[in-house]
C-alpha positions as YAML, in Angstrom:
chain: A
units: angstrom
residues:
- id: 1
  name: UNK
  ca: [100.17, 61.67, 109.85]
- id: 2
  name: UNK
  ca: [99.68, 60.78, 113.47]
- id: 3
  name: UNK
  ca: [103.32, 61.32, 115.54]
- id: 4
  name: UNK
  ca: [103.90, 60.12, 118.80]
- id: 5
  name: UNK
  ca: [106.62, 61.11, 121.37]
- id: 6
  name: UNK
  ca: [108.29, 57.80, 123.22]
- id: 7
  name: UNK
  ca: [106.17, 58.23, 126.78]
- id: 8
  name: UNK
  ca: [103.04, 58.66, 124.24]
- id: 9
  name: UNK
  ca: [103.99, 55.63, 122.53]
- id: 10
  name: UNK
  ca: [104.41, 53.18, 125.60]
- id: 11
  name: UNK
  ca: [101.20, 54.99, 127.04]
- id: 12
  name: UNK
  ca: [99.26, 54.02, 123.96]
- id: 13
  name: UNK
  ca: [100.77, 50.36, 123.37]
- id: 14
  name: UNK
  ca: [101.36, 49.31, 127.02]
- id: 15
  name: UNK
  ca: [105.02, 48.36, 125.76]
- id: 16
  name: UNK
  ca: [106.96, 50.27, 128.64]
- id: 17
  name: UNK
  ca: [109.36, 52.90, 127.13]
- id: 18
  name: UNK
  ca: [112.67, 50.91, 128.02]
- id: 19
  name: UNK
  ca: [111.24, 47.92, 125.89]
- id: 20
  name: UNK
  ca: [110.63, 50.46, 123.07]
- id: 21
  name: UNK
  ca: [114.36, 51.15, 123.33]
- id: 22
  name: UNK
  ca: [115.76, 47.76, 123.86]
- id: 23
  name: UNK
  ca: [113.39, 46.59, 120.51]
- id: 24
  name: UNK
  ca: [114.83, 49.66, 118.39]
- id: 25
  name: UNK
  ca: [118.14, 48.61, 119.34]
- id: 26
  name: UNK
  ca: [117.84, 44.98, 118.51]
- id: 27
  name: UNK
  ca: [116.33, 45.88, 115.35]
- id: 28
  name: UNK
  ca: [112.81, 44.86, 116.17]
- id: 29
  name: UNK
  ca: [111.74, 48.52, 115.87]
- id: 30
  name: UNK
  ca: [111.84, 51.07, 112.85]
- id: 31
  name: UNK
  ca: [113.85, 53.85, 114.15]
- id: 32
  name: UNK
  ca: [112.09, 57.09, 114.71]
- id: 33
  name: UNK
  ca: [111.82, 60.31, 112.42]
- id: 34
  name: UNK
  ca: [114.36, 62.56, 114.91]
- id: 35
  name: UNK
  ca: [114.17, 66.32, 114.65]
- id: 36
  name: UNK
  ca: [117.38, 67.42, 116.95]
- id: 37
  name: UNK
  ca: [117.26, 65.70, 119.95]
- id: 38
  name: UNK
  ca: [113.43, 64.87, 120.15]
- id: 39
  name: UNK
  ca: [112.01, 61.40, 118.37]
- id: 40
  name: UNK
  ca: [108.93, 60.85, 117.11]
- id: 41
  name: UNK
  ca: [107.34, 57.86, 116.45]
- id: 42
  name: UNK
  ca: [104.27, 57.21, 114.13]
- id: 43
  name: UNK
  ca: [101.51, 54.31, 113.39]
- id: 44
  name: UNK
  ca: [103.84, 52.34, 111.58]
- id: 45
  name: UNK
  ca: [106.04, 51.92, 115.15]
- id: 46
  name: UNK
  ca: [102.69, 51.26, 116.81]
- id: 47
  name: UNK
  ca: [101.79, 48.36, 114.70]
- id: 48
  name: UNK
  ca: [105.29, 46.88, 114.83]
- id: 49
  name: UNK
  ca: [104.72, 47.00, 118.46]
- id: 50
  name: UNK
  ca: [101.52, 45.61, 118.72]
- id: 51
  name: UNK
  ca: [103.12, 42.38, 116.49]
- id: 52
  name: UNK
  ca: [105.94, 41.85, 118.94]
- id: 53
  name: UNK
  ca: [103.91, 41.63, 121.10]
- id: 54
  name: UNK
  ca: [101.54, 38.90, 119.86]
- id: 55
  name: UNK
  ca: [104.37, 37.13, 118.55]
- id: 56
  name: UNK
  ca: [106.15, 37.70, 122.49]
- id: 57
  name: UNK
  ca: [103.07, 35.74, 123.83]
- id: 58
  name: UNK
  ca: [103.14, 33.36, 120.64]
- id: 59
  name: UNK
  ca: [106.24, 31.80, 122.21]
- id: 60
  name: UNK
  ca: [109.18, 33.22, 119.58]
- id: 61
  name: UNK
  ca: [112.03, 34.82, 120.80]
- id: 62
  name: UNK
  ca: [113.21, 38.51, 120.26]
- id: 63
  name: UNK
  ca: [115.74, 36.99, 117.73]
- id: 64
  name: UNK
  ca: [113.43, 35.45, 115.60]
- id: 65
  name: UNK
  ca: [111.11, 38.57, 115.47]
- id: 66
  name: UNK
  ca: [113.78, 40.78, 114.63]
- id: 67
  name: UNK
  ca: [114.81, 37.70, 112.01]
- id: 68
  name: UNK
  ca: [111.19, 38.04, 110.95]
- id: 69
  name: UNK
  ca: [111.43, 41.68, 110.80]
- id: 70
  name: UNK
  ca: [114.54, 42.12, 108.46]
- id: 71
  name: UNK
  ca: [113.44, 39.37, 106.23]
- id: 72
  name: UNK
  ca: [110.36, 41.69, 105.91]
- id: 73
  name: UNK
  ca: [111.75, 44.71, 105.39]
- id: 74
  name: UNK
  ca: [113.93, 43.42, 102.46]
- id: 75
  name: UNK
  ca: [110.54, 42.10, 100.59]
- id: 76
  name: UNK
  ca: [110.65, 38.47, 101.49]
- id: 77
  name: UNK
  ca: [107.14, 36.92, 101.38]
- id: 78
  name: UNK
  ca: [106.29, 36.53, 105.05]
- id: 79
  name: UNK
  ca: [105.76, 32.48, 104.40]
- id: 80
  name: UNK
  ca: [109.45, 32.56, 103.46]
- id: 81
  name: UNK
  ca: [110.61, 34.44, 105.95]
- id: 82
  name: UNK
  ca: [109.19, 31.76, 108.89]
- id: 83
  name: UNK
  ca: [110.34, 28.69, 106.30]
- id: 84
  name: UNK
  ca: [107.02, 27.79, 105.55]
- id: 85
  name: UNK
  ca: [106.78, 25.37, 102.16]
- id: 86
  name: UNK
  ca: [103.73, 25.35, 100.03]
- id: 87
  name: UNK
  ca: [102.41, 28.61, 101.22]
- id: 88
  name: UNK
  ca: [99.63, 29.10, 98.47]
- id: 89
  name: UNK
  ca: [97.97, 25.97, 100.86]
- id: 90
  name: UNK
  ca: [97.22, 29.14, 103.32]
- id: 91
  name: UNK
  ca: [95.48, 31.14, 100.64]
- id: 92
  name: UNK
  ca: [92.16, 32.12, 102.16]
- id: 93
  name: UNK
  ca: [89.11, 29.92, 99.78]
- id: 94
  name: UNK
  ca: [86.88, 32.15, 98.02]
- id: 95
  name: UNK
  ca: [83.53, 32.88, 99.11]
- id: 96
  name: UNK
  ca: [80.77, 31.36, 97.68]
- id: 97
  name: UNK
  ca: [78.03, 34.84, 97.42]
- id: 98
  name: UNK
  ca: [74.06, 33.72, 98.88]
- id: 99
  name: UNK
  ca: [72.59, 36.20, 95.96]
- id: 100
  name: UNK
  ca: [71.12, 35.50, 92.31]
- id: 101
  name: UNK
  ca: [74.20, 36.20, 90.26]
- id: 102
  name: UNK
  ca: [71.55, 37.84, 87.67]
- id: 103
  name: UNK
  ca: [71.30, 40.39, 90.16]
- id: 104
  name: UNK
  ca: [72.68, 43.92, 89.07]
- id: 105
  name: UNK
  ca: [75.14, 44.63, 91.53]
- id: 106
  name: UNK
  ca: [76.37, 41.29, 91.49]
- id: 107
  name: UNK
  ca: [77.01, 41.90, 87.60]
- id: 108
  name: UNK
  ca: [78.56, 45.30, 88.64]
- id: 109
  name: UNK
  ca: [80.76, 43.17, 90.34]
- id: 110
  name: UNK
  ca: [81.50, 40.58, 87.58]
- id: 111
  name: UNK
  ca: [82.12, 43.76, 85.23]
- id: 112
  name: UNK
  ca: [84.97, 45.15, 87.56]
- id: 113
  name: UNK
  ca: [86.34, 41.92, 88.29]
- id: 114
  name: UNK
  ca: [85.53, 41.98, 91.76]
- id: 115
  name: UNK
  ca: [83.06, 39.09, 91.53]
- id: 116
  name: UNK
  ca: [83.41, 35.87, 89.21]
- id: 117
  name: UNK
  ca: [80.49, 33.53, 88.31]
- id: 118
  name: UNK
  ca: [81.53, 29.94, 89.11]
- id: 119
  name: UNK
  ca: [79.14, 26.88, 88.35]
- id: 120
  name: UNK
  ca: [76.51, 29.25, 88.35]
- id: 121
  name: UNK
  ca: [76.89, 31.02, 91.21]
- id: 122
  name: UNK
  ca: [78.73, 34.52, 92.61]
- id: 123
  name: UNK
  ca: [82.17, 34.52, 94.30]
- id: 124
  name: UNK
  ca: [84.22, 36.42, 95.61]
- id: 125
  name: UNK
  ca: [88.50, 35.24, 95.46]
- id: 126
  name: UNK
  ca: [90.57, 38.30, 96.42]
- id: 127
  name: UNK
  ca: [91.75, 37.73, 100.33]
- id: 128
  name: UNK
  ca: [90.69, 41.09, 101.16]
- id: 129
  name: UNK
  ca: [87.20, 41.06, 99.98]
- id: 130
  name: UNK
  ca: [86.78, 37.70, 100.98]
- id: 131
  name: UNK
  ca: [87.37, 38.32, 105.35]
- id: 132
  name: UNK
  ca: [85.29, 41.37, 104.28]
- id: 133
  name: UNK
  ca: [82.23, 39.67, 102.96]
- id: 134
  name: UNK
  ca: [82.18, 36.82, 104.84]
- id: 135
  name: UNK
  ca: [82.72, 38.82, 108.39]
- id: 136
  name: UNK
  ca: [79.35, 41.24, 107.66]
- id: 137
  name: UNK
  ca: [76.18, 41.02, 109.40]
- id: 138
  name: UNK
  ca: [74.20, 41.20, 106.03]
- id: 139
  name: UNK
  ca: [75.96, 40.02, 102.80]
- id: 140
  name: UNK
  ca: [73.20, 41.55, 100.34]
- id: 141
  name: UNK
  ca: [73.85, 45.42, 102.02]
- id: 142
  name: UNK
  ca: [77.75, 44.73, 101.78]
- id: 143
  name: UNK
  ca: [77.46, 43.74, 97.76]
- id: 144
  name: UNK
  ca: [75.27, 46.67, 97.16]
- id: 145
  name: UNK
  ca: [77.78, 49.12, 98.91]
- id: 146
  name: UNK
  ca: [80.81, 46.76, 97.05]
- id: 147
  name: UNK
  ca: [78.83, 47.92, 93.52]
- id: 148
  name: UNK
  ca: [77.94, 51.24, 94.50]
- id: 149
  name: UNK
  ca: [81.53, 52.23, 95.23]
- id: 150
  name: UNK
  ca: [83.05, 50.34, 91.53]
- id: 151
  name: UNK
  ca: [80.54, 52.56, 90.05]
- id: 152
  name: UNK
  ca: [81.52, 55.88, 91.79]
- id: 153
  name: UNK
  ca: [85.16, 55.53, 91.64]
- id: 154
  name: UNK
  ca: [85.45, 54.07, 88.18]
- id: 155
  name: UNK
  ca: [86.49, 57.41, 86.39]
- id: 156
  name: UNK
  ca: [88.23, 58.55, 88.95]
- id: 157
  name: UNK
  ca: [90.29, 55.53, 89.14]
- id: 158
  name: UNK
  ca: [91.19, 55.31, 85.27]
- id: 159
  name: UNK
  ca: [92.13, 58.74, 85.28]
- id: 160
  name: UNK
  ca: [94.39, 58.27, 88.86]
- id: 161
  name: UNK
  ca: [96.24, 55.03, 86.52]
- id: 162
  name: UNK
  ca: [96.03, 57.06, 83.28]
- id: 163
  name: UNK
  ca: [98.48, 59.65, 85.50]
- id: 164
  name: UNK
  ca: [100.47, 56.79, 87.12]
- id: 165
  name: UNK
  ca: [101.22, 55.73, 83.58]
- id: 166
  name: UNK
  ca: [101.90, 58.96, 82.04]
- id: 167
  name: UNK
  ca: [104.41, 59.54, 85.43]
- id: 168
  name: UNK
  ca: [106.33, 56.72, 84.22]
- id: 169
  name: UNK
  ca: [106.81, 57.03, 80.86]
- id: 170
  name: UNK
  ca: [108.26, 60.74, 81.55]
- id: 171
  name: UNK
  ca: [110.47, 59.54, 84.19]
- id: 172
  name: UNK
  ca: [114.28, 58.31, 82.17]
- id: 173
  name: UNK
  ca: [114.87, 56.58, 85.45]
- id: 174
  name: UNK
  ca: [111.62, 54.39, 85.60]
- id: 175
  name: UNK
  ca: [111.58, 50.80, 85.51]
- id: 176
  name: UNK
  ca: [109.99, 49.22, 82.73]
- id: 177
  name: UNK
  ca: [107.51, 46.30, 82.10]
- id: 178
  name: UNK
  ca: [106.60, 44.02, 85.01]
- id: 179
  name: UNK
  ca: [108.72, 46.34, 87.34]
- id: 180
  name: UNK
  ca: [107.55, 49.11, 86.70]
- id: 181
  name: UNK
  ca: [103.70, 48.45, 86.83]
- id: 182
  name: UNK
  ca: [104.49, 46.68, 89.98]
- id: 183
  name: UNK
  ca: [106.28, 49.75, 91.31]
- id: 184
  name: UNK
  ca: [103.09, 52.08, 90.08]
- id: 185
  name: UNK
  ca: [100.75, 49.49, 91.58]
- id: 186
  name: UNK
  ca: [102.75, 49.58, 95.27]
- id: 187
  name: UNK
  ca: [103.56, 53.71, 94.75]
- id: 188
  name: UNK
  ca: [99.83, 54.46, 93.68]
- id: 189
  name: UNK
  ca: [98.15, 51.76, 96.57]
- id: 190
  name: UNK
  ca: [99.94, 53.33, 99.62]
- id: 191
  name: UNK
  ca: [99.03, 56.66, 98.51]
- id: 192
  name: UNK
  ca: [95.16, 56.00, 97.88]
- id: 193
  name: UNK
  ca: [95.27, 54.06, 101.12]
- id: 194
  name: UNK
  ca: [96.73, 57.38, 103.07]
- id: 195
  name: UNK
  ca: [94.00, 59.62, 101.20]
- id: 196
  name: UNK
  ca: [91.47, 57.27, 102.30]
- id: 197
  name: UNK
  ca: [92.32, 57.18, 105.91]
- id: 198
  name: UNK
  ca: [92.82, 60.82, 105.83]
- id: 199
  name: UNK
  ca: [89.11, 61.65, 104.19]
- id: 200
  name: UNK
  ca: [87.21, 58.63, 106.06]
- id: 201
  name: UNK
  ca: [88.84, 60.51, 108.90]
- id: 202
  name: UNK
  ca: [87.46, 64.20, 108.42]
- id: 203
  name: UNK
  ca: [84.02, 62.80, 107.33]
- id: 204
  name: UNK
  ca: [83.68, 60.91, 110.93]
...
């Protein structure tokens, strides 16, 4: 995990360091991990910072970012936390694929749920996937790698859930039903997503 000291912080975000300080204090800012006297901040900080800012030029005030923030922090949806009604009108549309939905990796796709065949032709609903697809130079190369990587990580991803399950039914204190898959899903997704970063970064 990437660490940075305060001076390295403002360097990289071009927040000066007294900022970073007056934000911590007004709860805009995680604290820091602190070993003795030296703090250390990490991306997490750097992405809080990098919001502030936006939402700085944006027009809202430091006390409705740190508002924002501490809605945030104790799960509220981000729609609720700015009072937004209705916020499922926001949902990004799915894309509507330009490939034969009899094509193999588009039924690789259907198969692992990534894809779904509507009226005949291939689309793609998860938010993710959909600012994905629809932001790449050539749709037909991104499907293919989309199909080749369900097919690669299948096992490896049924075994990763078959020990997430096995976790929780040995742990007394675990949550179960609906709270505890949930709690798996959000445990399991952060980890895989720090694994990733970490490999994608060695293999650069």
């Amino acid at each position: 995990m990437v660490e940075y000291r305060l001076e390295d912080l403002a360097r990289i975000s071009g927040v000066s360091a007294r900022n970073i300080r007056a934000y911590r204090e007004r709860g805009l800012l995680d604290s820091p991990r602190r070993v003795g006297r030296s703090a250390y901040y990490s991306e997490r900080h750097l992405a809080q910072l990098t919001a502030i800012s936006q939402l700085l030029a944006k027009g809202f005030n430091s006390a409705h970012i740190a508002e924002f923030f501490a809605a945030l922090r104790n799960g509220t949806d981000l729609a609720d936390a700015l009072g937004i009604q209705g916020a499922d009108l926001y949902q990004p549309k799915a894309l509507t694929l330009n490939v034969d939905p009899g094509d193999d990796d588009v039924r690789t796709l259907v198969e692992f749920g990534l894809v779904h065949i509507v009226e005949g032709a291939a689309e793609v609903a998860d938010p993710a996937l959909v600012a994905i697809v629809a932001g790449a130079e050539d749709q037909r190369r991104c499907i293919r790698i989309m199909a080749h990587l369900a097919r690669s990580t299948d096992a490896a991803i049924d075994q990763l859930a078959g020990s997430a399950v096995s976790a929780l039914a040995g742990c007394r204190e675990a949550a179960s039903g609906p709270a505890g898959r949930e709690l798996a899903q959000a445990v399991v997704s952060v980890g895989l997503d720090r694994a990733l970063r970490a490999r994608l970064a060695t293999a650069d």
